[in-house]
mmCIF file of C-alpha atoms in Angstrom:
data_model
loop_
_atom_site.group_PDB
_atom_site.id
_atom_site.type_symbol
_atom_site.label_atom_id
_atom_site.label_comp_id
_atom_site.label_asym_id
_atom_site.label_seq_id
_atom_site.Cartn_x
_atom_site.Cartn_y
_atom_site.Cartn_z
ATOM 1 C CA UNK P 797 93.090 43.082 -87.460
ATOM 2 C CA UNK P 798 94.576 44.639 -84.598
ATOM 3 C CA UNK P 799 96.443 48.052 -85.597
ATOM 4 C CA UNK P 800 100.728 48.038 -85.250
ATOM 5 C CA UNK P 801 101.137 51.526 -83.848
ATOM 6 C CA UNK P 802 104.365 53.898 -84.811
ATOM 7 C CA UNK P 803 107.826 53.773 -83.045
ATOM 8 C CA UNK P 804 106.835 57.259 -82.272
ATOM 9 C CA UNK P 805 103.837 56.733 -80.606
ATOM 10 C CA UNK P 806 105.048 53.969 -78.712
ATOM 11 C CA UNK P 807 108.104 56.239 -77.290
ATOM 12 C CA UNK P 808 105.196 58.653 -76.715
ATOM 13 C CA UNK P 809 102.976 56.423 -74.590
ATOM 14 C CA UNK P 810 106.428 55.359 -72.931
ATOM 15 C CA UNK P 811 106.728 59.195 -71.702
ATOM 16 C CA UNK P 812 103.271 59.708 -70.574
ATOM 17 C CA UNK P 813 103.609 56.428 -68.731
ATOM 18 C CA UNK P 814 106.444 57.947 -67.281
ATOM 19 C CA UNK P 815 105.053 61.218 -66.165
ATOM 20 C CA UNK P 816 101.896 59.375 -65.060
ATOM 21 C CA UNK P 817 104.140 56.990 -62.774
ATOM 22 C CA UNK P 818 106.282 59.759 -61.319
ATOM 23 C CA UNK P 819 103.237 61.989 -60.438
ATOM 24 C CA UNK P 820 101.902 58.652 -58.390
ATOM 25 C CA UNK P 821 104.974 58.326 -56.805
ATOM 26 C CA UNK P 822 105.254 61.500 -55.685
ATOM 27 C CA UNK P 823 101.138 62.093 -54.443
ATOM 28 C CA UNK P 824 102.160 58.780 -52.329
ATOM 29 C CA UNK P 825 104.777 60.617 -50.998
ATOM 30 C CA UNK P 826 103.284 63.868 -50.018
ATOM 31 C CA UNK P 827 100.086 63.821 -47.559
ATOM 32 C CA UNK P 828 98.000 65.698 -44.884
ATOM 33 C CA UNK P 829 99.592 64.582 -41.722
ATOM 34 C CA UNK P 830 103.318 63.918 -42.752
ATOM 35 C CA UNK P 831 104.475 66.154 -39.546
ATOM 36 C CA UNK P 832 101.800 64.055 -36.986
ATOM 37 C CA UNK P 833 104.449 62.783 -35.383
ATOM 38 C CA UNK P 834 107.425 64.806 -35.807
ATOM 39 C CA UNK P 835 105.456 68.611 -35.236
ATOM 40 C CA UNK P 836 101.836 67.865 -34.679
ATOM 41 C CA UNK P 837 101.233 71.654 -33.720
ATOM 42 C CA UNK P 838 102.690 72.952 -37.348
ATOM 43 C CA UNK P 839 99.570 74.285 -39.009
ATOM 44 C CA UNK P 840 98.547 76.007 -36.045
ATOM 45 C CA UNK P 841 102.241 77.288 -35.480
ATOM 46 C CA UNK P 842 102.321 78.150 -39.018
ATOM 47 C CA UNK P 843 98.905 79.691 -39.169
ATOM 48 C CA UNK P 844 99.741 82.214 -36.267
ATOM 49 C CA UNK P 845 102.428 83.183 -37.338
ATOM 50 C CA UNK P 846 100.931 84.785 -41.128
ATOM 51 C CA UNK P 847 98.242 86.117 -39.638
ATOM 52 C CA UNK P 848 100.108 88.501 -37.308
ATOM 53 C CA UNK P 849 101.848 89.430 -40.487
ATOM 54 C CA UNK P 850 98.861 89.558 -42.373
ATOM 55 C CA UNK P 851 96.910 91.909 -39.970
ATOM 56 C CA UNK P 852 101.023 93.799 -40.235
ATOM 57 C CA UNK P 853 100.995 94.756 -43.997
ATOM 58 C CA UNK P 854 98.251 94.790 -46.408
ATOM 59 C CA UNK P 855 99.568 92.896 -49.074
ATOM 60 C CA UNK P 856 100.751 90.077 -47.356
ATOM 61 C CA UNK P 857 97.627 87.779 -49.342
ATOM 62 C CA UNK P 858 99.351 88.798 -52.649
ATOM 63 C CA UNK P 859 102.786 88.665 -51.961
ATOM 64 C CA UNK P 860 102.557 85.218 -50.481
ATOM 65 C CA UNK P 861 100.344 83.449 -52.979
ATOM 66 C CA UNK P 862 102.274 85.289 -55.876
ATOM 67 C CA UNK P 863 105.385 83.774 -54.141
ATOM 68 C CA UNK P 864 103.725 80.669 -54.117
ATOM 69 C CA UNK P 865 102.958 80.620 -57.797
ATOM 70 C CA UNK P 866 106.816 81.938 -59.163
ATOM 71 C CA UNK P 867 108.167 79.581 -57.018
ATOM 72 C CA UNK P 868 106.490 76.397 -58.193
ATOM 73 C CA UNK P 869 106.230 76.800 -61.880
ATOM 74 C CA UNK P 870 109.938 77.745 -62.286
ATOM 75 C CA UNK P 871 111.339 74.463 -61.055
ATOM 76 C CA UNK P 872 109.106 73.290 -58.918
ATOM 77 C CA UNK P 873 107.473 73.876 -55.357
ATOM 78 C CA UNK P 874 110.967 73.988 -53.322
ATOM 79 C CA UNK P 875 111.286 77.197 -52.053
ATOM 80 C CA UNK P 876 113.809 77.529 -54.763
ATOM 81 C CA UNK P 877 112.835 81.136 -55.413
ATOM 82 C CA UNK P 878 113.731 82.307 -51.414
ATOM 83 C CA UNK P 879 117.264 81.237 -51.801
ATOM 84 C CA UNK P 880 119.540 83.976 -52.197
ATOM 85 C CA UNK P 881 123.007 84.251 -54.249
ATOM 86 C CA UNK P 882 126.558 84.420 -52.664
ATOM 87 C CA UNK P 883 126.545 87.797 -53.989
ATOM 88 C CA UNK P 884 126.561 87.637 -57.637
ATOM 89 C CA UNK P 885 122.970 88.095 -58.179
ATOM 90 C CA UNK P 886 122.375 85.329 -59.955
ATOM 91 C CA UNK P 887 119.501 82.975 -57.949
ATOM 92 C CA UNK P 888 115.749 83.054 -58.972
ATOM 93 C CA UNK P 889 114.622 85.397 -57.099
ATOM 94 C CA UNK P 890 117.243 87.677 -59.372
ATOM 95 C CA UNK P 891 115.825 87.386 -62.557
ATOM 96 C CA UNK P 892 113.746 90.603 -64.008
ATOM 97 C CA UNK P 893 110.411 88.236 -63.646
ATOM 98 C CA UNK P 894 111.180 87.923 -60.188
ATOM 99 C CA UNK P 895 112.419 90.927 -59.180
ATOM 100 C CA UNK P 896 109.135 92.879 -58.612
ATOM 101 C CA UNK P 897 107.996 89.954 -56.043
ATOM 102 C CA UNK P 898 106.865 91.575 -52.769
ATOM 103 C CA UNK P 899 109.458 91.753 -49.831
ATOM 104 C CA UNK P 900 106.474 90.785 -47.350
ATOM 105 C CA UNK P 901 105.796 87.115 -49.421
ATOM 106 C CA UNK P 902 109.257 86.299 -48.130
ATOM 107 C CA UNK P 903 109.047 87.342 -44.834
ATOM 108 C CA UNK P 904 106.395 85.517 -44.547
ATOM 109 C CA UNK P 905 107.392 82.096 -45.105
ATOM 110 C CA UNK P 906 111.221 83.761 -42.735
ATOM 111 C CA UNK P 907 108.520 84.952 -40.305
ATOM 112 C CA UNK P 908 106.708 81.223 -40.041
ATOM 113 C CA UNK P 909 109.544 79.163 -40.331
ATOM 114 C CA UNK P 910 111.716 80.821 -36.695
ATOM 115 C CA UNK P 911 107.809 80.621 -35.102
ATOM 116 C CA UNK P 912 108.350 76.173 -36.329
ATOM 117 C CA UNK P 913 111.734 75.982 -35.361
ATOM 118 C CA UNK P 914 111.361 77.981 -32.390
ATOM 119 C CA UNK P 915 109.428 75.123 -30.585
ATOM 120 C CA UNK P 916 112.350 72.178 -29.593
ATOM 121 C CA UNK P 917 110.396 69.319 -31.273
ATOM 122 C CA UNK P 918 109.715 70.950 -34.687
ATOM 123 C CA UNK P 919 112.891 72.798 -34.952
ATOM 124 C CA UNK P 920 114.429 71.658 -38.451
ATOM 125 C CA UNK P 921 111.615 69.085 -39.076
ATOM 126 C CA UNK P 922 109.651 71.554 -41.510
ATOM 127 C CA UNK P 923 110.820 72.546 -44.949
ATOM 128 C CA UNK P 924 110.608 76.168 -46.480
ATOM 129 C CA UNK P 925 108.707 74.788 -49.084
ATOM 130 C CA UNK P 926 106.266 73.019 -46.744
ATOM 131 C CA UNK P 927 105.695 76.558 -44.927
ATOM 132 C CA UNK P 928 105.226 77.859 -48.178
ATOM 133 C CA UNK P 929 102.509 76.536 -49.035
ATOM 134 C CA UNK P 930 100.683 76.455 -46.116
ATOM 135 C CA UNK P 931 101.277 80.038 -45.333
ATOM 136 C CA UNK P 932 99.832 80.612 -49.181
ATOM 137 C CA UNK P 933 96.591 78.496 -48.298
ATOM 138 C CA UNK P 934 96.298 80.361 -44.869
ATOM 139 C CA UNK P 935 96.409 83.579 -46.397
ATOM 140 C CA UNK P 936 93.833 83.131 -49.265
ATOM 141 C CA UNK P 937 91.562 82.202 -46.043
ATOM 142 C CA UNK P 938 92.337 85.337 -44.265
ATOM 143 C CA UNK P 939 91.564 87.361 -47.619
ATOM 144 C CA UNK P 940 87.960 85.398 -47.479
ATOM 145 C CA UNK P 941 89.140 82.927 -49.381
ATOM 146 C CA UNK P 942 88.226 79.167 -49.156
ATOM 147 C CA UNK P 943 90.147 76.730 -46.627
ATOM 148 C CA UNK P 944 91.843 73.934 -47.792
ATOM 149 C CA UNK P 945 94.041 70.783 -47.143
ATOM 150 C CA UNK P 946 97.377 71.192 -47.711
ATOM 151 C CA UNK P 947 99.804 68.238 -48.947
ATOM 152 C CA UNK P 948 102.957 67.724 -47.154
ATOM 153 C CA UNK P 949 106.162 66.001 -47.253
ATOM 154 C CA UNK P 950 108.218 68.478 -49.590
ATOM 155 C CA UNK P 951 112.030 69.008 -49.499
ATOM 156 C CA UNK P 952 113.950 72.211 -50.089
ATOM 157 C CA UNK P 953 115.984 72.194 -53.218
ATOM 158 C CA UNK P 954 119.353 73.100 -53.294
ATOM 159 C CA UNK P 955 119.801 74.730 -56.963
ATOM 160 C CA UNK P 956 118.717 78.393 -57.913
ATOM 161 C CA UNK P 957 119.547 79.921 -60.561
ATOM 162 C CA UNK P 958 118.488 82.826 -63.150
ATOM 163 C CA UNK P 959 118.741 80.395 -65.835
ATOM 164 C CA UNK P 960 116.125 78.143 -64.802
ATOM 165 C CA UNK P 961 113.280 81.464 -65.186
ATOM 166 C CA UNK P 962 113.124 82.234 -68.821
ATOM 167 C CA UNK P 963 109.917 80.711 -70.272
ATOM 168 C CA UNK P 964 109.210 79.094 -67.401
ATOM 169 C CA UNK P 965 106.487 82.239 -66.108
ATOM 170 C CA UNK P 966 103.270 83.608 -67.778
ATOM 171 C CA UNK P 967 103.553 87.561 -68.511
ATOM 172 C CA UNK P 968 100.714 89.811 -68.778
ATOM 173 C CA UNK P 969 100.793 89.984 -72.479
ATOM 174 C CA UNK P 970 100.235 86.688 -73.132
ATOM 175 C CA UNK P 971 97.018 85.328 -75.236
ATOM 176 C CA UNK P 972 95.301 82.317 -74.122
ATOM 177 C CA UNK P 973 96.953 80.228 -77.041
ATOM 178 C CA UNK P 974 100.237 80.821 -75.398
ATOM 179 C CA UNK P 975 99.182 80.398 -71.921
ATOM 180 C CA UNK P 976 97.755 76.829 -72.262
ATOM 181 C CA UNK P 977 100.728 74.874 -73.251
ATOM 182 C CA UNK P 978 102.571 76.939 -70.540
ATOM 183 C CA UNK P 979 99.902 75.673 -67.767
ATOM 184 C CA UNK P 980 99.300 72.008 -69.799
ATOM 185 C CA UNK P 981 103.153 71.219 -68.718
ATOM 186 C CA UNK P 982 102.289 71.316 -65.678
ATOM 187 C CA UNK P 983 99.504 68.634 -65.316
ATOM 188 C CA UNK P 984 96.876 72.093 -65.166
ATOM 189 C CA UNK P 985 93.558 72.342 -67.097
ATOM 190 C CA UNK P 986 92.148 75.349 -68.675
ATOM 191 C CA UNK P 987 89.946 74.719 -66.043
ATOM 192 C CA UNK P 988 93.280 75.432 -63.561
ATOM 193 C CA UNK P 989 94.452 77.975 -65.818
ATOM 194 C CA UNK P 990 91.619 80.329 -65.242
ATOM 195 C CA UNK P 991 90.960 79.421 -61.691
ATOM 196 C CA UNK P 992 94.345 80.367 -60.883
ATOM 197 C CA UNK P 993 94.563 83.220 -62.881
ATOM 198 C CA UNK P 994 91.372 84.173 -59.898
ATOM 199 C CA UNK P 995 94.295 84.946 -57.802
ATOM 200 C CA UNK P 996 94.654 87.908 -59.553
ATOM 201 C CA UNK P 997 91.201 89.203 -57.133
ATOM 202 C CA UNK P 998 94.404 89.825 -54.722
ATOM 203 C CA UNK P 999 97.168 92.782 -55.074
ATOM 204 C CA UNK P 1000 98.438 95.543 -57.435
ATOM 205 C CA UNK P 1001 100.788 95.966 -60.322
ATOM 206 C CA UNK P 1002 102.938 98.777 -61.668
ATOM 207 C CA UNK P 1003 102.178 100.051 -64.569
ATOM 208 C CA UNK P 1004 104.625 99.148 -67.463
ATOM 209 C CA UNK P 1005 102.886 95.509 -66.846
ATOM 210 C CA UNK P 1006 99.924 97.032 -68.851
ATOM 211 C CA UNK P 1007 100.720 100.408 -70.400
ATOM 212 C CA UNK P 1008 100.771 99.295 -73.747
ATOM 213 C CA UNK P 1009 97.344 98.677 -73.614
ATOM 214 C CA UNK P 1010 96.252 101.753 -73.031
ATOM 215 C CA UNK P 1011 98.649 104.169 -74.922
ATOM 216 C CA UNK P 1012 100.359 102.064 -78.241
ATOM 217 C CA UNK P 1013 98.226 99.107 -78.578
ATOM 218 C CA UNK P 1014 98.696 99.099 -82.082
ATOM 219 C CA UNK P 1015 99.217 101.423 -85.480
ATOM 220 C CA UNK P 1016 95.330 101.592 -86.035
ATOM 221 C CA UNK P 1017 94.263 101.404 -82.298
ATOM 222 C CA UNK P 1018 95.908 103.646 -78.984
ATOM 223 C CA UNK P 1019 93.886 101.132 -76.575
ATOM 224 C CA UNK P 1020 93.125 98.001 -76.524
ATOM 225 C CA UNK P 1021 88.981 97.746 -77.661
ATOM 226 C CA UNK P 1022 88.676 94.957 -75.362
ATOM 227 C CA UNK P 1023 89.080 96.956 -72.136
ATOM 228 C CA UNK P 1024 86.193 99.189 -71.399
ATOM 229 C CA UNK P 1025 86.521 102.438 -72.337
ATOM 230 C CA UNK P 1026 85.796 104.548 -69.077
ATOM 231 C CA UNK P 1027 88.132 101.612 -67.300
ATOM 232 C CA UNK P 1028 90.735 102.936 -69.620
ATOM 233 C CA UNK P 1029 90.234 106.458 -68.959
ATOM 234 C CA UNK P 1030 90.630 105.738 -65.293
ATOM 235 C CA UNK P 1031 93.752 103.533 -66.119
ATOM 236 C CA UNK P 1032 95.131 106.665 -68.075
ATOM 237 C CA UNK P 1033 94.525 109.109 -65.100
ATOM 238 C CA UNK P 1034 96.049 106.528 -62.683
ATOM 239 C CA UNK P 1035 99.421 105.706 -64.883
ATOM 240 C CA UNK P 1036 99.819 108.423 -66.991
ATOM 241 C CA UNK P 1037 103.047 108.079 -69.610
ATOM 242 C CA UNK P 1038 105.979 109.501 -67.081
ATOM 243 C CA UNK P 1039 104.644 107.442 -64.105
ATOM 244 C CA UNK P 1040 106.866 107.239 -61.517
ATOM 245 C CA UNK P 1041 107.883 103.451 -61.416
ATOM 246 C CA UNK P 1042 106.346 103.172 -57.607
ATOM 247 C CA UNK P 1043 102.721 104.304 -58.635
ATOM 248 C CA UNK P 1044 100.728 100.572 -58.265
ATOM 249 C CA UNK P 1045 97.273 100.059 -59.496
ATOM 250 C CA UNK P 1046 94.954 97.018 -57.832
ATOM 251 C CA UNK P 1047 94.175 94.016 -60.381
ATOM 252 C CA UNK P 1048 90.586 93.905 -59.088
ATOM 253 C CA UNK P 1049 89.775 97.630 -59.318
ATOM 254 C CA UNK P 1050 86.914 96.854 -56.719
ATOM 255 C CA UNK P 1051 87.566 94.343 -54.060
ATOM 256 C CA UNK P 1052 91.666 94.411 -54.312
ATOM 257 C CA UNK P 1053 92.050 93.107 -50.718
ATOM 258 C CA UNK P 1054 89.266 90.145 -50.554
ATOM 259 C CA UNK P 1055 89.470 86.740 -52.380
ATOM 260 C CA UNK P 1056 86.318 86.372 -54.235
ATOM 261 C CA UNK P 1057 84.806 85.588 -57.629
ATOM 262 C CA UNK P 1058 85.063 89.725 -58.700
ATOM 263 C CA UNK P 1059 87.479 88.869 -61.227
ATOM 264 C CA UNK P 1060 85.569 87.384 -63.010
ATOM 265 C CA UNK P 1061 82.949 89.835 -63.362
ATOM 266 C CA UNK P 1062 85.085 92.954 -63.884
ATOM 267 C CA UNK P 1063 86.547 90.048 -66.876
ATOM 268 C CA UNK P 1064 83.072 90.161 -67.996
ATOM 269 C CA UNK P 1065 82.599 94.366 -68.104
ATOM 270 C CA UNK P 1066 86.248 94.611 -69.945
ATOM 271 C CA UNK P 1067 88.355 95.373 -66.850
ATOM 272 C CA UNK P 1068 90.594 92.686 -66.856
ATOM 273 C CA UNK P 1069 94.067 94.700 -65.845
ATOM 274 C CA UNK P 1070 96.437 92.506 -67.904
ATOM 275 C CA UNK P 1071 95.887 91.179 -71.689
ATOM 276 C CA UNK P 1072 96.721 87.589 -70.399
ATOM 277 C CA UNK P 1073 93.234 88.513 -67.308
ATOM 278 C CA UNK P 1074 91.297 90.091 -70.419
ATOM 279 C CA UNK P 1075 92.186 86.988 -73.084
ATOM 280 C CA UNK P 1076 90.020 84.557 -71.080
ATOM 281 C CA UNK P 1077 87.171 86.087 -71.625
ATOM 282 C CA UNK P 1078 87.545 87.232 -75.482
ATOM 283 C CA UNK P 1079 88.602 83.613 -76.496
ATOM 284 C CA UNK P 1080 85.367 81.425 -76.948
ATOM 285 C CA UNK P 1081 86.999 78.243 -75.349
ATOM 286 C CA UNK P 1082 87.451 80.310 -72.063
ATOM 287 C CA UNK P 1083 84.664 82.710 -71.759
ATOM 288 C CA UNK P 1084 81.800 79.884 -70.527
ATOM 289 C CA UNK P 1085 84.065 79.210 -67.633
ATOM 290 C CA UNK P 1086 84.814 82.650 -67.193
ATOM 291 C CA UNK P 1087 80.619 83.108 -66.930
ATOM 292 C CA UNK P 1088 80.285 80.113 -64.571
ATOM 293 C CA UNK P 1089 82.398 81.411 -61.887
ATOM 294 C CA UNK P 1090 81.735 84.880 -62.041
ATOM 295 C CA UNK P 1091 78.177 83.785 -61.369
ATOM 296 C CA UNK P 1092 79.097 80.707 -58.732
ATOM 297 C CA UNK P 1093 81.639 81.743 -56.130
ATOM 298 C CA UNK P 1094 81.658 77.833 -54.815
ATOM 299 C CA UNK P 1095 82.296 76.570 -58.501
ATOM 300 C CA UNK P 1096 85.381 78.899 -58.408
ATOM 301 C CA UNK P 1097 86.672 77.657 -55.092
ATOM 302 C CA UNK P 1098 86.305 74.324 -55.433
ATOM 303 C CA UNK P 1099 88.423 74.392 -59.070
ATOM 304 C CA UNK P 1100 90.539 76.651 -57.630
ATOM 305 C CA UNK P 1101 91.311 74.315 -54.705
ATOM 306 C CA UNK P 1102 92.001 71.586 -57.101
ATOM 307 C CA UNK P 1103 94.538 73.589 -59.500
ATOM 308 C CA UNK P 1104 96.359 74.579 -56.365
ATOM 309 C CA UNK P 1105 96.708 70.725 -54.889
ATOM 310 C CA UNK P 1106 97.791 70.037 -58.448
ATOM 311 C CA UNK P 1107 100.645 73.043 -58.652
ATOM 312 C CA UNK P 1108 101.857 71.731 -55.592
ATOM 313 C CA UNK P 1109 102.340 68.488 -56.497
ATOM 314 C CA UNK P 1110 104.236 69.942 -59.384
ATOM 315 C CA UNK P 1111 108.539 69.446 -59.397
ATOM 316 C CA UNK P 1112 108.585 68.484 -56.003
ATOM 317 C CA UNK P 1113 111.544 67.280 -54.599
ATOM 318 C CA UNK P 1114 111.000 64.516 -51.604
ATOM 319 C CA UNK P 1115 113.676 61.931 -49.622
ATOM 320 C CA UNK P 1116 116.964 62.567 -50.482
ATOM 321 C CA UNK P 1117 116.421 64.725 -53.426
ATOM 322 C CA UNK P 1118 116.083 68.177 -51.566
ATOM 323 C CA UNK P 1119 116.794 69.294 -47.726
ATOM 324 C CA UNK P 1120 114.959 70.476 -45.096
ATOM 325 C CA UNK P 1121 116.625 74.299 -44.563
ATOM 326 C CA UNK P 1122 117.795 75.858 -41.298
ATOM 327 C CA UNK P 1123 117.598 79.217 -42.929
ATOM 328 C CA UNK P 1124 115.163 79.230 -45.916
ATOM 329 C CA UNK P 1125 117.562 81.582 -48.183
ATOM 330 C CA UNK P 1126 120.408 79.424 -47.709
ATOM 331 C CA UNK P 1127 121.041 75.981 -48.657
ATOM 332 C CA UNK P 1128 122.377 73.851 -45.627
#
C-alpha cells in the first residue's frame, strides 16, 4: 500500500522543489563567456589590473577573497558589501563584522572596474559583482593558488544595509555544530565548509578575534588545551593582554602569504588561530577531511574550487533584479 505522506512534508518537498528550481534557473543564467560579445578582453582587463595591485600591497590575496566571502553570504554575491551609506553609516560594509575588512579588497574590485570601463566597448557592461569575483579567483592564483573558471552574468544589487549582517557571518568562536547549518543554507557541504575555511592559509587577524583562547578560556582552564602549547606561548608573546588594537598576527603562522594546503597541517599540530579553524579538526565528522587535504594539496583545490562556484551562485541577483554600477559604492 502506497504510504499518504504529511501536509508537512508535502509543503516541505514543495520548498526544496523550490530552492532546487531557482538554483537551475539561476546556473542557466550565469556562465563562462556571458561578456564574449559585449567585453571579450574582461578577464584579461580584469586580471591586470589586481595584479599590479597585488605586487602594490601584500595583503591584497586576503583582503579580496575575504571581501569575496562577507559579501556573498550576507545577501548574496552583489557587491552589496562595497556600497557605501549617504552618510549615516548604516550599509554593510558598516556593521562591526564588517568593519575590520581590508581597505585594499575594495580597491581592488574600484581599481579593476575604471581599468573595464576605461576601454569604450566594456565601459558599463561589467558589474561590481562580476569583477568581484574574478578579481577573488585571480588573486588566489597569484598567492599559488589554483586557477579556475569563473561564472558570469551577475547584477549589482541595490539594497545595503546593517540589518541584513547579523547571523548571516561565521565568527571565530564558533564550533562546528554551529557552523554547518550556517554553511548548509547556503547549498555548501562540510566538504565546502572546510575547504573554504582553507582560505584562512591567506592574511592576519587582530587579536581580540582569539584572545580568549589564550588568557580566559574557561574557570578551570587559562588556554584552550586544543591549541598547542608552545603555539600558545608564542600567541601570548605576540598579543599580550594591553595589545595595541593594530598589532595583527598571520592565520597560517608559516606560509601567511601563499595559498596552499598548510592549514591544514598546522590544524593537525593544534595551531589553528581561531576556535571555529581549530573545531574542524577536534570534531570526528571533520577531522578525516581535515587529514585528506593536509596530505593532498590537489584534493583541496579541486573541493575548494567547487565550494567557491557554489558560493557564487549563491543570492545572485540577474536581469532586472540588480544593476550593472557606474561606480561600485553607489547605486545608479
Amino acid at each position: 500500500m502506497d504510504r499518504l505522506i504529511s501536509s508537512s512534508q508535502f509543503l516541505h518537498l514543495i520548498l526544496l522543489l523550490s530552492i532546487m528550481s531557482n538554483t537551475s534557473c539561476i546556473n542557466a543564467q550565469l556562465h563562462r563567456d556571458f561578456y564574449r560579445n559585449s567585453c571579450p578582453n574582461v578577464e584579461s582587463i580584469v586580471r591586470s589590473a589586481v595584479e599590479q595591485k597585488y605586487r602594490q600591497t601584500i595583503v591584497t590575496a586576503a583582503a579580496t577573497l575575504r571581501l569575496f566571502f562577507h559579501d556573498c553570504f550576507i545577501q548574496g554575491c552583489d557587491a552589496s558589501i562595497i556600497l557605501r551609506s549617504s552618510g549615516n553609516n548604516t550599509a554593510e560594509k558598516d556593521h562591526p563584522d564588517n568593519i575590520s575588512l581590508a581597505g585594499d579588497g575594495y580597491d581592488t574590485v574600484i581599481k579593476a572596474k575604471a581599468a573595464v570601463d576605461n576601454v569604450p566597448a566594456c565601459k558599463n557592461k561589467v558589474s561590481c559583482a562580476d569583477i568581484l569575483a574574478m578579481a577573488t579567483r585571480d588573486v588566489v592564483e597569484l598567492a599559488g593558488g589554483p586557477h579556475y573558471a569563473v561564472e558570469l552574468g551577475r547584477r549589482d544589487g541595490r539594497v545595503s544595509s546593517q540589518n541584513s549582517v547579523p547571523n548571516n557571518l561565521p565568527h571565530s568562536e564558533f564550533h562546528l555544530k554551529k557552523l554547518l547549518p550556517m554553511f548548509a543554507s547556503r547549498g555548501l557541504s562540510i566538504r565546502h565548509l572546510i575547504a573554504l575555511s582553507g582560505a584562512h592559509t591567506l592574511g592576519f587577524s587582530h587579536c581580540n578575534q582569539f584572545s580568549s583562547r589564550i588568557y580566559s578560556f574557561n574557570s578551570k582552564r587559562k588556554v584552550d588545551p586544543t591549541i598547542d602549547s608552545v603555539y600558545a606561548r608564542e600567541l601570548q608573546e605576540m598579543c599580550p593582554q594591553n595589545a595595541s588594537p593594530g598589532v595583527v598576527i598571520p592565520l597560517d603562522p608559516d606560509t601567511p602569504q601563499v595559498f596552499d594546503n598548510m592549514y591544514f597541517k598546522n590544524l593537525q599540530r593544534g595551531k589553528g588561530l581561531f576556535t571555529s579553524d581549530q573545531t574542524l579538526y577536534t570534531k570526528r565528522g571533520s577531522r578525516n577531511v581535515v587529514n585528506l587535504f593536509a596530505s593532498n594539496k590537489t584534493a583541496f583545490e579541486r573541493v575548494f574550487i567547487a565550494a567557491m562556484t557554489k558560493l557564487g551562485r549563491f543570492g545572485v541577483k540577474t536581469g532586472n533584479l540588480g544593476e550593472i554600477r557606474k561606480d561600485c559604492a553607489v547605486v545608479n
